[in-house]
CSV table of C-alpha atoms in Angstrom, one decimal:
chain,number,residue,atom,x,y,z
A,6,UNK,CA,139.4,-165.7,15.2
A,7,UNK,CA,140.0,-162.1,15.7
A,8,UNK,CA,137.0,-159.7,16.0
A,9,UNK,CA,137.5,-157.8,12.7
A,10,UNK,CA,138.2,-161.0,10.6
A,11,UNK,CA,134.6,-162.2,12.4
A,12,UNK,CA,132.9,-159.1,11.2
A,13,UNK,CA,134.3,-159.4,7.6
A,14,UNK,CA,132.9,-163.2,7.6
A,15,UNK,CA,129.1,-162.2,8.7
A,16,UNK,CA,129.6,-159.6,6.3
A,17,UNK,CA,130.3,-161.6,3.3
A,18,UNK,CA,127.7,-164.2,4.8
A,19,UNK,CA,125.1,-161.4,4.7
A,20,UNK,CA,125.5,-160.0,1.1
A,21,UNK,CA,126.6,-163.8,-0.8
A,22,UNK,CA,122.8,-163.9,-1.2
A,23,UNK,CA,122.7,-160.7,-3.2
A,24,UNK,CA,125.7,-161.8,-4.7
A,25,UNK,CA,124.8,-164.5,-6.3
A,26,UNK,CA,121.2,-163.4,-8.0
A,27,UNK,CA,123.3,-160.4,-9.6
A,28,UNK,CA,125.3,-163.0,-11.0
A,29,UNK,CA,122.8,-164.9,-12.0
A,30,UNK,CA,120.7,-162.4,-13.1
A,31,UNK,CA,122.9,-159.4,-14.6
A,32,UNK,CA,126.2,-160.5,-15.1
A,33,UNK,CA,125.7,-163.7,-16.9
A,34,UNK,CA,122.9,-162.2,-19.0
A,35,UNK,CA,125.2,-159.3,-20.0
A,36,UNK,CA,127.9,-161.3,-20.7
A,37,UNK,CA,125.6,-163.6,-23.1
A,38,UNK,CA,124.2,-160.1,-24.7
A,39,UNK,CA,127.5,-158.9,-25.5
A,40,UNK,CA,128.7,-162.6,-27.2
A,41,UNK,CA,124.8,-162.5,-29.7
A,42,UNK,CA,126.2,-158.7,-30.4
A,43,UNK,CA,129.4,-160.0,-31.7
A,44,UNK,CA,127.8,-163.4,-33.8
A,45,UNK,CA,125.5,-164.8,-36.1
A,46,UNK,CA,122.7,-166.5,-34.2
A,47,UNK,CA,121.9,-167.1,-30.8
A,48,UNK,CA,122.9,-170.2,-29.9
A,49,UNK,CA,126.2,-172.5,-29.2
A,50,UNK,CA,126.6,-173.2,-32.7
A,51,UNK,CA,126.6,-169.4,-34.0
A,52,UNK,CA,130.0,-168.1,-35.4
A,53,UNK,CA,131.8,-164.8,-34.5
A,54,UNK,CA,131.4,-161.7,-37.3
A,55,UNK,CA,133.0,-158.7,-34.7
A,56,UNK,CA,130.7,-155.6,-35.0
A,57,UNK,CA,129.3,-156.8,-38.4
A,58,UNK,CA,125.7,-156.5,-36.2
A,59,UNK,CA,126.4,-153.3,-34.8
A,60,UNK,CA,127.1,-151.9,-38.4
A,61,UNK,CA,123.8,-153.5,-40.1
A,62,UNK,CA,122.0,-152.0,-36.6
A,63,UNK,CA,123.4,-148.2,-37.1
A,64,UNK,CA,122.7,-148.2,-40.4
A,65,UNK,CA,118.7,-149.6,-39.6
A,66,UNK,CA,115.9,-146.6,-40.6
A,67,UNK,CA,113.9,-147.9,-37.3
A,68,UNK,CA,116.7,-147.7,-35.7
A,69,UNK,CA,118.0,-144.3,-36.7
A,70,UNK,CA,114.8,-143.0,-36.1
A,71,UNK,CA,114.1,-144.7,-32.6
A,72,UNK,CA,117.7,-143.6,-31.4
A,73,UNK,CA,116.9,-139.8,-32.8
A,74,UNK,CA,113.5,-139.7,-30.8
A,75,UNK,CA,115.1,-141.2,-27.3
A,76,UNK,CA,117.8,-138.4,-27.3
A,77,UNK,CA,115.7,-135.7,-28.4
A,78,UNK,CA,113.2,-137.0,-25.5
A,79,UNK,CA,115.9,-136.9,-22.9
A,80,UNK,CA,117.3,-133.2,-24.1
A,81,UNK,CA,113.5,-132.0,-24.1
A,82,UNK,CA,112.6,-133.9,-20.4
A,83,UNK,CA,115.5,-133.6,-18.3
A,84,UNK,CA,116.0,-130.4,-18.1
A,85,UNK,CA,112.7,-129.8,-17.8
A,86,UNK,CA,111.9,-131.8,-15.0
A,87,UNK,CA,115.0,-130.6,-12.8
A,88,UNK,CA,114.1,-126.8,-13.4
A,89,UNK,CA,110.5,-127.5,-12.7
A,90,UNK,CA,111.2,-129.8,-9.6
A,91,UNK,CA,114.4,-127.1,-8.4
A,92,UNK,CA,111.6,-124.6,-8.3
A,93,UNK,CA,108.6,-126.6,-6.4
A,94,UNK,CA,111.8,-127.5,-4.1
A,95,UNK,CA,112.6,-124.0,-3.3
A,96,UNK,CA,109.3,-123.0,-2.7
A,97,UNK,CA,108.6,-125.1,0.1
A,98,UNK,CA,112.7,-124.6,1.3
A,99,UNK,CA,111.4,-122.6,4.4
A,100,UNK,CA,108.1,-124.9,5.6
A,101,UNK,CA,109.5,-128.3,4.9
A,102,UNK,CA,108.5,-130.0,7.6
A,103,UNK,CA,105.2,-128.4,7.3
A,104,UNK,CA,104.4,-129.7,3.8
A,105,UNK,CA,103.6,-133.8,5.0
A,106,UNK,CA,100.3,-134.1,3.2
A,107,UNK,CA,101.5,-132.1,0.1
A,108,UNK,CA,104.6,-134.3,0.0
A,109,UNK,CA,102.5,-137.4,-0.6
A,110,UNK,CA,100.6,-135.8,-2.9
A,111,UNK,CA,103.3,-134.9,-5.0
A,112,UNK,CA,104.1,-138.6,-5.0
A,113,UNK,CA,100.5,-139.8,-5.8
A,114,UNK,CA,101.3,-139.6,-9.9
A,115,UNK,CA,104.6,-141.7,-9.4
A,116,UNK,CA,102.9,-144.5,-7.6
A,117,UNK,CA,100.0,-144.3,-9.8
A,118,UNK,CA,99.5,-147.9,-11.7
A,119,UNK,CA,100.9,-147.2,-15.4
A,120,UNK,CA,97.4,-148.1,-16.7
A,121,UNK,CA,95.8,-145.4,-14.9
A,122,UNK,CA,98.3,-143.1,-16.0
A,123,UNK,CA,97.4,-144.4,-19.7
A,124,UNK,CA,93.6,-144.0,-18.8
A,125,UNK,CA,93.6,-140.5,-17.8
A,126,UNK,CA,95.8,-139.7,-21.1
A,127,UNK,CA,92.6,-141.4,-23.4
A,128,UNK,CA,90.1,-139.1,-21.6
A,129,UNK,CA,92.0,-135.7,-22.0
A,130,UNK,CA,93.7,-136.3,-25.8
A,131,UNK,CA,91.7,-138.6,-27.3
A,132,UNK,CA,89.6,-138.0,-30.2
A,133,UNK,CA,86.5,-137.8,-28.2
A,134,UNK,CA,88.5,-136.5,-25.1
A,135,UNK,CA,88.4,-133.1,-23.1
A,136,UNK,CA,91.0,-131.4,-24.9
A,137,UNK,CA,89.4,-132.1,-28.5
A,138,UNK,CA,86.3,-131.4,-27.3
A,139,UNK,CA,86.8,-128.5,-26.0
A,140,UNK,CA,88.9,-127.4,-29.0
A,141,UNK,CA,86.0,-128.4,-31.1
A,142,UNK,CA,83.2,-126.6,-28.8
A,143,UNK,CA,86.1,-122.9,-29.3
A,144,UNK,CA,86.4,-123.9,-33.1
A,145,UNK,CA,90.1,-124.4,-32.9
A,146,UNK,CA,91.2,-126.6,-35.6
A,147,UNK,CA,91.7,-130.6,-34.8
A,148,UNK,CA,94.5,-131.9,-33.6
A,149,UNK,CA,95.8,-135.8,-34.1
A,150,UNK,CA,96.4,-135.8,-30.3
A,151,UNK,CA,98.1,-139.5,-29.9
A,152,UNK,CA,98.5,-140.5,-33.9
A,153,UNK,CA,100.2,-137.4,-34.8
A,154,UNK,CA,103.5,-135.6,-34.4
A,155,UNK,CA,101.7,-133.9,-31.3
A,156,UNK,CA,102.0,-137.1,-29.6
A,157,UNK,CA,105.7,-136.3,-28.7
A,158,UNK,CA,104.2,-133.3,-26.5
A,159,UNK,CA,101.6,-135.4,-24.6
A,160,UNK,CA,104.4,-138.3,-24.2
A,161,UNK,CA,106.5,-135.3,-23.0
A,162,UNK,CA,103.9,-133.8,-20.4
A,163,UNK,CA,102.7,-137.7,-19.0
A,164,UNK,CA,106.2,-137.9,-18.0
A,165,UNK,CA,106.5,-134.6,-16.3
A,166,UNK,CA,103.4,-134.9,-14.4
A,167,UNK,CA,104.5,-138.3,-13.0
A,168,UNK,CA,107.8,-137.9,-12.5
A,169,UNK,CA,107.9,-134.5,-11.0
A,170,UNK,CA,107.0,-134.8,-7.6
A,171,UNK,CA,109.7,-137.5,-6.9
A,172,UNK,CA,112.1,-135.1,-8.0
A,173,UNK,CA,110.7,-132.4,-5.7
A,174,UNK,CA,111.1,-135.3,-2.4
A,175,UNK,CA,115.0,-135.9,-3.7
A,176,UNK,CA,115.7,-131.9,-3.8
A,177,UNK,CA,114.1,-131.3,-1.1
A,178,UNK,CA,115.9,-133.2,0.7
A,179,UNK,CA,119.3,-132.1,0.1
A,180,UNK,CA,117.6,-128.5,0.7
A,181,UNK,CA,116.7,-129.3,4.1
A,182,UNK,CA,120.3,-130.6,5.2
A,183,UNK,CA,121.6,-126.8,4.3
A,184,UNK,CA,122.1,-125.0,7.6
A,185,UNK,CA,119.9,-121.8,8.4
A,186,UNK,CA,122.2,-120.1,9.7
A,187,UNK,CA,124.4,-119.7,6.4
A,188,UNK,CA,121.2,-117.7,5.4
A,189,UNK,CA,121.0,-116.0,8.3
A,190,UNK,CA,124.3,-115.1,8.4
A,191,UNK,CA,124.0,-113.7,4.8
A,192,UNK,CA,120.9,-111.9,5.5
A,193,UNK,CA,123.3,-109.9,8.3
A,194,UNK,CA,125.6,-109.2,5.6
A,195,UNK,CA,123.1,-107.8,3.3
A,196,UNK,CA,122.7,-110.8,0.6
A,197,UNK,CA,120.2,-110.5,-1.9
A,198,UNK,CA,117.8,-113.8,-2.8
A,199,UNK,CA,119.8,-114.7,-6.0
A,200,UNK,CA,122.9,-114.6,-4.3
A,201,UNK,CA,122.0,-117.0,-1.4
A,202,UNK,CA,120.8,-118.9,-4.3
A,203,UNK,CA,124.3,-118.8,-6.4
A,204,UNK,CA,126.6,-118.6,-3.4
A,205,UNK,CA,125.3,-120.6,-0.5
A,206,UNK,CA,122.3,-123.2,-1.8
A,207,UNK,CA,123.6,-124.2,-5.3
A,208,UNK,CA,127.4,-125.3,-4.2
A,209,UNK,CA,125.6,-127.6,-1.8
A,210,UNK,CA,123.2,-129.3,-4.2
A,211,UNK,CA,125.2,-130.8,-6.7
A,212,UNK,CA,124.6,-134.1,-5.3
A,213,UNK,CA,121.4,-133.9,-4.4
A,214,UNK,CA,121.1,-132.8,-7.9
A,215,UNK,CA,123.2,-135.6,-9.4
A,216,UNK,CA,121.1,-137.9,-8.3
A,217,UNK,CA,117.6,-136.5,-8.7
A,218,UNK,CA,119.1,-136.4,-12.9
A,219,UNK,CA,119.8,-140.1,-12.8
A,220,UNK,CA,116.8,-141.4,-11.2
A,221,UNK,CA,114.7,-138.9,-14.0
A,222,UNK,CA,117.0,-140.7,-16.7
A,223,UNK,CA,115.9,-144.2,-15.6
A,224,UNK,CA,112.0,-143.0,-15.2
A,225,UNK,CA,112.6,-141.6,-18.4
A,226,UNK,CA,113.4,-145.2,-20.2
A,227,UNK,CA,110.1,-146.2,-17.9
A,228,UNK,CA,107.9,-144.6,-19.5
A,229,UNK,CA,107.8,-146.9,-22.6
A,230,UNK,CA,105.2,-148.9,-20.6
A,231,UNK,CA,102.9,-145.3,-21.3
A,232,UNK,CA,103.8,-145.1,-24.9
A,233,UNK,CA,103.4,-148.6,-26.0
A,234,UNK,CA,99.8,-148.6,-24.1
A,235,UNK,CA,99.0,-145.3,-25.7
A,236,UNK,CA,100.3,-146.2,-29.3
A,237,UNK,CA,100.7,-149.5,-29.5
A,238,UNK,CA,104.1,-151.8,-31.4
A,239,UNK,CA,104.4,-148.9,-34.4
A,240,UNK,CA,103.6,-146.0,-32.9
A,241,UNK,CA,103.2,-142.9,-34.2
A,242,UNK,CA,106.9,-141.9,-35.9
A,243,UNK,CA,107.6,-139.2,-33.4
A,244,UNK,CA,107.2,-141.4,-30.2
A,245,UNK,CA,109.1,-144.4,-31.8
A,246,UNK,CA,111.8,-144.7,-29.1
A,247,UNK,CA,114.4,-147.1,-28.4
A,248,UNK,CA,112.4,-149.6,-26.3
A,249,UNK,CA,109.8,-150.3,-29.5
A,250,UNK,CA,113.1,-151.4,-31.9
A,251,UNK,CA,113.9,-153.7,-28.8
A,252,UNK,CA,110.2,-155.2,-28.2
A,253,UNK,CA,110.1,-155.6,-31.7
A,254,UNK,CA,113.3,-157.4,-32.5
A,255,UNK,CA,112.2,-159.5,-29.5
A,256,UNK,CA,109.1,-160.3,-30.9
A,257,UNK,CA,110.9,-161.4,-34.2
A,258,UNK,CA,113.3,-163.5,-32.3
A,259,UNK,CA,116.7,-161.9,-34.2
A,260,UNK,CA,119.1,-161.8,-31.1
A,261,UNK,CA,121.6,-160.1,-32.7
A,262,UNK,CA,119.7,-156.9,-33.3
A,263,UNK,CA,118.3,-156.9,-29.9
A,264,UNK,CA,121.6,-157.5,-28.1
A,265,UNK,CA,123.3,-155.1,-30.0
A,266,UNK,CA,120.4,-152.4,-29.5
A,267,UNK,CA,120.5,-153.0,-26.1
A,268,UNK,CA,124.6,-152.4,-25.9
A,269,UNK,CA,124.0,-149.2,-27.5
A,270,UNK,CA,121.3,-148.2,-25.0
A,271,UNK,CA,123.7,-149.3,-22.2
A,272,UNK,CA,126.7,-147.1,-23.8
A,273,UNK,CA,124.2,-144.3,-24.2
A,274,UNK,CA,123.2,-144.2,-20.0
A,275,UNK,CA,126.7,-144.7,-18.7
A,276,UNK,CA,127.5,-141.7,-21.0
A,277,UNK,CA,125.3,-139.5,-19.5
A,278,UNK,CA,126.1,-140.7,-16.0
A,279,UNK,CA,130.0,-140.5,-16.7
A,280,UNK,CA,128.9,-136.3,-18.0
A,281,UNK,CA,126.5,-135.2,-15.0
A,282,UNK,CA,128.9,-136.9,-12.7
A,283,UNK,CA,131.9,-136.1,-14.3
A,284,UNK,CA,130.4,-132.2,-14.2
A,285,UNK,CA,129.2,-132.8,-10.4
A,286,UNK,CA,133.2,-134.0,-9.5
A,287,UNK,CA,134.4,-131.1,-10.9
A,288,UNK,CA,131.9,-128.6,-9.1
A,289,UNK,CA,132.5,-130.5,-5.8
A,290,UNK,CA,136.1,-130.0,-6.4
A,291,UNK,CA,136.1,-126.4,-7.0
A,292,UNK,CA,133.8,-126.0,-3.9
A,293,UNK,CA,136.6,-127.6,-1.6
């Protein structure tokens, strides 16, 4: 048996394990979602209707409305999160190395147990929380905190504050892996800040950027587990996201609605993915 063909062998040997629980766990699963999308039931005995499900699901008010509030969460926290992180990045661009304990601190709010998290909402926004209280002691007027359209903005913040910091470890990163002497070399050449920052650290953090986006895409679908503490199966109407149509059509047992929610969810990620990467391709491109 010749060396390579050996090598292949243990390699396959290694990763069969892995294999085999996606398999088990993701493929078949997905495959069986995709069949309840497309039928009536969810068992052997159900009959295929095509995208009669998928119709009766688009045209769902909860559904609508749980779809609305996902997208206009991701359009309010993504970009927020990468300008915010981008900046803490740059700041500590020079004295990386120097920055240890802050570095773990900025990951103390991602590691932090979701009920914590959910805790530390209820004692600032709740009604007898800091932040009313405080309003109340200034005579602001009373604000619905968690039951009220403002809920959208704590939801909004909770996920900034957790998420943030990981963001900063993944751009930093990529900032560290820039040579100094590109700077340097511009600094001889009379470069101003914002064009070392267009010209030399930009082109080289599309990547780094890429993937700090995704990773804040999936911690943004996380961060149902804080909502659902914080307002419960029917949540306030401005914090009814995606998830909550899923729990509940679980907890009703219609298989079809769920399966077909959770298509749309699916389709909804790999288009964002297919954009940001689709964008980073082309920068990456143009770079070479």
């Amino acid at each position: 048996m010749s060396f390579s063909l050996k090598s292949s062998l243990q390699g396959w040997l290694l990763i069969t394990p892995l294999l085999i629980g996606c398999l088990l766990f993701y493929a078949i699963p997905f495959v069986l979602v995709i069949q309840y999308s497309l039928s009536t039931g969810s068992g052997g005995s159900s009959d295929f209707i095509g995208f009669i499900n998928y119709q009766d699901v688009t045209a769902n008010g909860m559904f609508t409305l749980a779809f609305g509030n996902t997208m206009r969460f991701l359009a309010a926290a993504l970009p927020l999160i990468m300008v915010l992180a981008y900046l803490i990045a740059l700041l500590m661009q020079k004295h990386a190395n120097k920055h240890k304990l802050l570095k773990s601190v900025f990951l103390f709010p991602y590691i932090m147990p979701v009920v914590g998290a959910v805790i530390l909402v209820e004692l600032l926004f709740a009604d007898s929380g800091l932040v009313p209280s405080i309003a109340n002691a200034l005579g602001l007027p009373l604000v619905d905190w968690l039951g009220g359209p403002a809920a959208f903005g704590v939801v909004l913040l909770l996920y900034l504050w957790k998420n943030t910091g990981y963001s900063v470890i993944l751009l930093l990163a990529g900032l560290v892996t820039i040579p100094e002497e590109q700077y340097s070399a511009a600094d001889l050449d009379g470069a101003s800040s914002w064009q070392k920052f267009f010209y030399i650290t930009t082109p080289q953090m599309w990547y780094s950027v890429f993937f700090a986006i995704i990773f804040s895409l999936i911690n943004a679908f996380k961060c149902f587990r804080e909502i659902f503490l914080i307002g419960g199966t029917h949540p306030n109407e401005n914090i009814y996201m995606l998830q909550h149509f899923l729990n509940n059509s679980f907890e009703n047992l219609n298989y079809a609605k769920l399966s077909v929610a959770s298509v749309l969810l699916l389709v909804v990620v790999l288009v964002v993915f297919a954009v940001f990467y689709g964008f980073v391709r082309r920068k990456e491109a143009f770079r070479s």
